[in-house]
CSV table of C-alpha atoms in Angstrom, one decimal:
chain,number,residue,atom,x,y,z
A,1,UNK,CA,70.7,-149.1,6.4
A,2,UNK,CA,73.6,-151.4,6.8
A,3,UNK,CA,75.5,-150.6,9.9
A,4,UNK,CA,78.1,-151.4,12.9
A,5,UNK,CA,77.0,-149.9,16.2
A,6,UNK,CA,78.4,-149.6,19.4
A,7,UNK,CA,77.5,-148.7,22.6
A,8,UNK,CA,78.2,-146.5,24.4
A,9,UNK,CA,80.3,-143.9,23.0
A,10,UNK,CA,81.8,-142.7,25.3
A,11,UNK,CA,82.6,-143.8,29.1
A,12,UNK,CA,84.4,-142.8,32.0
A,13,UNK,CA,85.2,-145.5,35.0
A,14,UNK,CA,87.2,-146.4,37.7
A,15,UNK,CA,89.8,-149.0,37.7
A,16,UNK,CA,88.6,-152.5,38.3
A,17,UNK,CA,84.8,-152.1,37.7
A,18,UNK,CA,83.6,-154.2,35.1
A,19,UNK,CA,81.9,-153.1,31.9
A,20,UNK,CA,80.9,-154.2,28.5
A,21,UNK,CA,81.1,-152.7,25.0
A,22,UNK,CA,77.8,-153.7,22.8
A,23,UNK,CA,78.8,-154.1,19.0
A,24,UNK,CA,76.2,-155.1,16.5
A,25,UNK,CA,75.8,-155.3,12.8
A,26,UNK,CA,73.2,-155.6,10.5
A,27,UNK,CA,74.9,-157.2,7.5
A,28,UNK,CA,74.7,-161.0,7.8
A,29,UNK,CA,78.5,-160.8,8.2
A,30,UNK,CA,80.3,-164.3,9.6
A,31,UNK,CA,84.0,-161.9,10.2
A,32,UNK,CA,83.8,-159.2,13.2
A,33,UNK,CA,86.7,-157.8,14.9
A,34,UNK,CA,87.3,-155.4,17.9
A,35,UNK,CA,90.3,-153.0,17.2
A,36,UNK,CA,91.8,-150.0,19.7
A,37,UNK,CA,93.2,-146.9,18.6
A,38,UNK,CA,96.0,-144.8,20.2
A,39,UNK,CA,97.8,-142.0,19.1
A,40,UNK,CA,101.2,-142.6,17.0
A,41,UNK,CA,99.9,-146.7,17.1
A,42,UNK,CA,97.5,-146.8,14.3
A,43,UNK,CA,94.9,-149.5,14.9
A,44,UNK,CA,95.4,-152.9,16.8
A,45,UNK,CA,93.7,-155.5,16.7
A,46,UNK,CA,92.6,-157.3,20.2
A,47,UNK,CA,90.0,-160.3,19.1
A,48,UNK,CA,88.1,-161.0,16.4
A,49,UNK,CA,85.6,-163.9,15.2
A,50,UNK,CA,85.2,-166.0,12.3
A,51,UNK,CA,81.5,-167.3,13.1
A,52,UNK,CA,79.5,-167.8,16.1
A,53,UNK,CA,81.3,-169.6,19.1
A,54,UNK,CA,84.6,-168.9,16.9
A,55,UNK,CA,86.9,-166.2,18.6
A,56,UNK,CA,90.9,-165.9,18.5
A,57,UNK,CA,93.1,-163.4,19.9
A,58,UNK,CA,94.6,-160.7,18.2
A,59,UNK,CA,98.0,-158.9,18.7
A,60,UNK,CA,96.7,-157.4,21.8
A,61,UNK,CA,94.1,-159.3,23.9
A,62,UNK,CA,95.4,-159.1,27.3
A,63,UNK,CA,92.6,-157.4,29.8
A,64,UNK,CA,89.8,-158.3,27.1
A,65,UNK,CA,87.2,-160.9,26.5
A,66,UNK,CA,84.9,-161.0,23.8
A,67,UNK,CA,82.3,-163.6,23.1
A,68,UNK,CA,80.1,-164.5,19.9
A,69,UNK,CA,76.9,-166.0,21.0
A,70,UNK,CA,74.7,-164.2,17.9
A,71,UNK,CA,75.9,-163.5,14.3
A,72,UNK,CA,75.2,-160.1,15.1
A,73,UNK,CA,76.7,-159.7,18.2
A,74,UNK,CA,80.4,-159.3,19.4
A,75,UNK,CA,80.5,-157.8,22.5
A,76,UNK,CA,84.0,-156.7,24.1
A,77,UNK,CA,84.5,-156.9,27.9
A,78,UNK,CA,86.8,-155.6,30.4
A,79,UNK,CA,86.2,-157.7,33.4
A,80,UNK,CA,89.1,-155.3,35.8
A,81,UNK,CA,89.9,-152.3,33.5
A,82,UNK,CA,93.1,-150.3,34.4
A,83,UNK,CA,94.3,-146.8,33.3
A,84,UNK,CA,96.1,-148.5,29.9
A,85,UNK,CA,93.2,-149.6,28.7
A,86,UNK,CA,92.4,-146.3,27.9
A,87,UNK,CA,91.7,-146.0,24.0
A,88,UNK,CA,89.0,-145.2,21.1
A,89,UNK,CA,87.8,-148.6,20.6
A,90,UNK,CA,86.4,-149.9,17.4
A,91,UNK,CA,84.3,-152.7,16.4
A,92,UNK,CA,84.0,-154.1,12.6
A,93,UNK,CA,82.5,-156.6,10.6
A,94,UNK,CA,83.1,-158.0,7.1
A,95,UNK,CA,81.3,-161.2,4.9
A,96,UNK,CA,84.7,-162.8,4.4
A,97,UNK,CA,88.4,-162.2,5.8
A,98,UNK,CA,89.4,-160.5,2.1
A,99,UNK,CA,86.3,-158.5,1.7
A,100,UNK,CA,85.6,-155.0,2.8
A,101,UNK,CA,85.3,-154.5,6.2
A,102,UNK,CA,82.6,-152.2,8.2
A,103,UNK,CA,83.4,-150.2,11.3
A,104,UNK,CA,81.0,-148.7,14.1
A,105,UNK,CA,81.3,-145.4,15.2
A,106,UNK,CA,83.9,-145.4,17.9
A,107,UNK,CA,83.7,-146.2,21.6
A,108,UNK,CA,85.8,-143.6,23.6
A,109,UNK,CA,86.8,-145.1,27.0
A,110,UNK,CA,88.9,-143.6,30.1
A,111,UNK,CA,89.8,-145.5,32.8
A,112,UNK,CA,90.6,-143.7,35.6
B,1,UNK,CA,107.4,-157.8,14.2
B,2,UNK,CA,105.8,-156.1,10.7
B,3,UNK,CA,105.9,-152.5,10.6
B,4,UNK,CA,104.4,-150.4,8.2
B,5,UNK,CA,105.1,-146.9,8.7
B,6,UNK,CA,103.1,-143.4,7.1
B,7,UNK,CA,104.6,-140.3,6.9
B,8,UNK,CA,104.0,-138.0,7.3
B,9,UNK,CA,102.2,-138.4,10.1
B,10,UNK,CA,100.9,-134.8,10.0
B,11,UNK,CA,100.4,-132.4,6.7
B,12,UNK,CA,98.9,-128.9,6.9
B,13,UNK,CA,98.2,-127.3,3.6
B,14,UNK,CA,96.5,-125.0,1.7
B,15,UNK,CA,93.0,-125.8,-1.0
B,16,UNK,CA,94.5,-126.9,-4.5
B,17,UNK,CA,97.9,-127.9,-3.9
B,18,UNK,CA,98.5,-131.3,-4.6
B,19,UNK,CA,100.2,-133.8,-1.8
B,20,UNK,CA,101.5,-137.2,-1.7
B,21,UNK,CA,101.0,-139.6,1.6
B,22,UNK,CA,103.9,-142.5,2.1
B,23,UNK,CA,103.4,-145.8,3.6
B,24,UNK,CA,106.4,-148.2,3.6
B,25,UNK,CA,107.5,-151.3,5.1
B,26,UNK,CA,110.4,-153.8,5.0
B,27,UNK,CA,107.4,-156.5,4.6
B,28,UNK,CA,105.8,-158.3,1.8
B,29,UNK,CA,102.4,-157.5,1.7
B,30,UNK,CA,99.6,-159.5,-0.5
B,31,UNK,CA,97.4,-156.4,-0.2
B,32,UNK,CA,97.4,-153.1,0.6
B,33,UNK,CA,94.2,-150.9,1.9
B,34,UNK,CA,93.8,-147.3,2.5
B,35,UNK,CA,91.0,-146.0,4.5
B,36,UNK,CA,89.8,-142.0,5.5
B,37,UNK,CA,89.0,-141.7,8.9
B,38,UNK,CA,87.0,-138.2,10.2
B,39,UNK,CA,86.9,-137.6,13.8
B,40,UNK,CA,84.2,-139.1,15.5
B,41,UNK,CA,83.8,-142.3,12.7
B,42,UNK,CA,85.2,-145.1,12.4
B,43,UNK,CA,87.5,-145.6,9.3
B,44,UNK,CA,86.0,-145.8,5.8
B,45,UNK,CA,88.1,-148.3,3.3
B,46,UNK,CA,88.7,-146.0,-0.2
B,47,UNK,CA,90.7,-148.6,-1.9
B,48,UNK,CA,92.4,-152.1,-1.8
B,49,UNK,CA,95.7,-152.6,-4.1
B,50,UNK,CA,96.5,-156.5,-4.4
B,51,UNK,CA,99.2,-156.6,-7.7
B,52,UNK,CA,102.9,-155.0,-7.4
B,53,UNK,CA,103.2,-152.0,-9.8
B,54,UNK,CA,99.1,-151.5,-9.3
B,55,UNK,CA,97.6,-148.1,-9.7
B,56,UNK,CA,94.1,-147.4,-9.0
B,57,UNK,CA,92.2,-144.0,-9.3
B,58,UNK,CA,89.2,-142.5,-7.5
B,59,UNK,CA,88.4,-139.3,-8.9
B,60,UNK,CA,91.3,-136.6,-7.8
B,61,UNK,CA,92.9,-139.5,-5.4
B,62,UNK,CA,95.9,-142.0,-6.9
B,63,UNK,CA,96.5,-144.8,-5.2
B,64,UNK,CA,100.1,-146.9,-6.2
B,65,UNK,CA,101.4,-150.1,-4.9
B,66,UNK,CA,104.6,-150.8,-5.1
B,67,UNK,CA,106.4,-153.2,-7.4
B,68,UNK,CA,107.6,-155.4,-4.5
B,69,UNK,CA,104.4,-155.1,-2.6
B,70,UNK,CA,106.4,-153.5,-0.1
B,71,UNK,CA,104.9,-150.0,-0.2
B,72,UNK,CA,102.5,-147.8,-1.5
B,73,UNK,CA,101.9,-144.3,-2.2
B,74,UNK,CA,98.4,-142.1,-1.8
B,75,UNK,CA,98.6,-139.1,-4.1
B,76,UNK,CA,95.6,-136.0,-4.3
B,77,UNK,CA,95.6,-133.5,-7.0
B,78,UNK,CA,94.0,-130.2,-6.2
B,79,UNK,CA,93.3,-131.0,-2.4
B,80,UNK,CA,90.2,-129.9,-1.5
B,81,UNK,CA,88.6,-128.5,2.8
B,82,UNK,CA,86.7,-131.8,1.9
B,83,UNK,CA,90.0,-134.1,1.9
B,84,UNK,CA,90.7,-133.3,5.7
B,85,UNK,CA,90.7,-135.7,7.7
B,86,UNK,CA,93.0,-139.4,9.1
B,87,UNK,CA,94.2,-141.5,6.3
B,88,UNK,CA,95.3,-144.8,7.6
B,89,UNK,CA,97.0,-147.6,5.3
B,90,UNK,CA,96.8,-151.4,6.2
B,91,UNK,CA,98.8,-154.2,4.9
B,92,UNK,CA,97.6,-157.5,4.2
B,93,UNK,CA,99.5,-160.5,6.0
B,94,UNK,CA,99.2,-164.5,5.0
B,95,UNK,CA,96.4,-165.3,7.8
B,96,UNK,CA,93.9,-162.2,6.9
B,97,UNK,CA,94.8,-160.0,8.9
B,98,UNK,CA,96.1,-156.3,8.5
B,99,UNK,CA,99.3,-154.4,9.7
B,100,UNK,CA,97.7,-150.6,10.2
B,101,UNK,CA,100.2,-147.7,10.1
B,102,UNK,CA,99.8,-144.9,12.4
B,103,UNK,CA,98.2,-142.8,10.2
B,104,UNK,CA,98.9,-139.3,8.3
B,105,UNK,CA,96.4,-136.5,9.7
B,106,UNK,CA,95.4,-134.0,7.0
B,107,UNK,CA,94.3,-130.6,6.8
B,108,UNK,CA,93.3,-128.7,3.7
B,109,UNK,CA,92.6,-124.9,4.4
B,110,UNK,CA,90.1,-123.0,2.3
């Protein structure tokens, strides 16, 4: 079955401890991005990747990293979370930048 | 900064009325996407509009894109309890990516 998943789906932490969000698809796809959502904001999106070792920001990558050392792989990091970093946090994936794109489940994060 | 903006954002009704969900913007958009969202998924895309005027229909849902590209219009006839849930529009901009609106959260009551 063709997929995006994330991992986890939900976490609670503490500000400043490190962690990682997994995302991986199963689709061959060169495009993934990493989006958050917040009430009344829609989604935004903070990095994304064209191919592997490609990666550019997106309209809100401050406090994230990402990296792209798989196809399949885009994992998001928070290497010193705060309290506004928490969001529902999406990954996605699509062949192309014009074609359809693919989003995992949700990753629900609060900082405390 | 590119808005685009839904409303309304929240719209309670009751099974078999019909409804109409806005998105608008004071952009130029080369394509415009709607997707469903239900809680606990990540959004599902239902439909991409590229051409100004552009109507495309998916069973009891109309989708219509405006003539200068600037907005478009969601319409459902005879809602059904199986329309509920986050519909979210996105607007195409000239390096790929997409300007999401906040969304419009519906609920259709049996």
């Amino acid at each position: 079955e063709a997929q995006v998943t994330q991992n986890p789906r939900y976490l609670i932490t503490v500000t400043g401890k490190k962690l990682t969000v997994t995302c991986s698809q199963n689709m061959n796809h060169e495009y993934m991005s990493w989006y958050r959502q917040d009430p009344g904001l829609g989604l935004r999106q903070i990095y994304y990747s064209m191919n592997v070792e490609v990666t550019d920001k997106g309209d809100v990558p401050e406090g994230y990293k990402v990296s792209r050392k798989e196809k399949r792989n885009f994992p998001l990091i928070l290497e010193s979370p705060s309290p506004n970093q928490t969001s529902l946090y999406f990954c996605a994936s699509q062949r192309g930048p014009t074609d359809t794109q693919y989003f995992g489940p949700g990753t629900r994060l609060t900082v405390l | 900064t590119q808005l685009l903006e839904q409303s309304p954002q929240f719209l309670s009704i009751q099974e078999g009325e019909n409804l109409t969900v806005y998105c608008n913007s004071s952009s130029v958009f080369s394509s415009l996407q709607w997707y469903r969202q239900e809680p606990g998924e990540g959004p599902v895309l239902l439909v991409t509009v590229v051409t100004g005027g552009e109507v495309k229909k998916l069973k009891r849902l109309t989708f219509q894109f405006g003539d200068a590209r600037k907005d478009s219009s969601l319409h459902i006839t005879a809602a059904q309890p199986g329309d509920t849930g986050l519909y979210l529009c996105a607007g195409g901009v000239s390096n790929y990516q997409l300007i999401w609106g906040a969304g419009t959260k519906l609920i259709i009551k049996p």
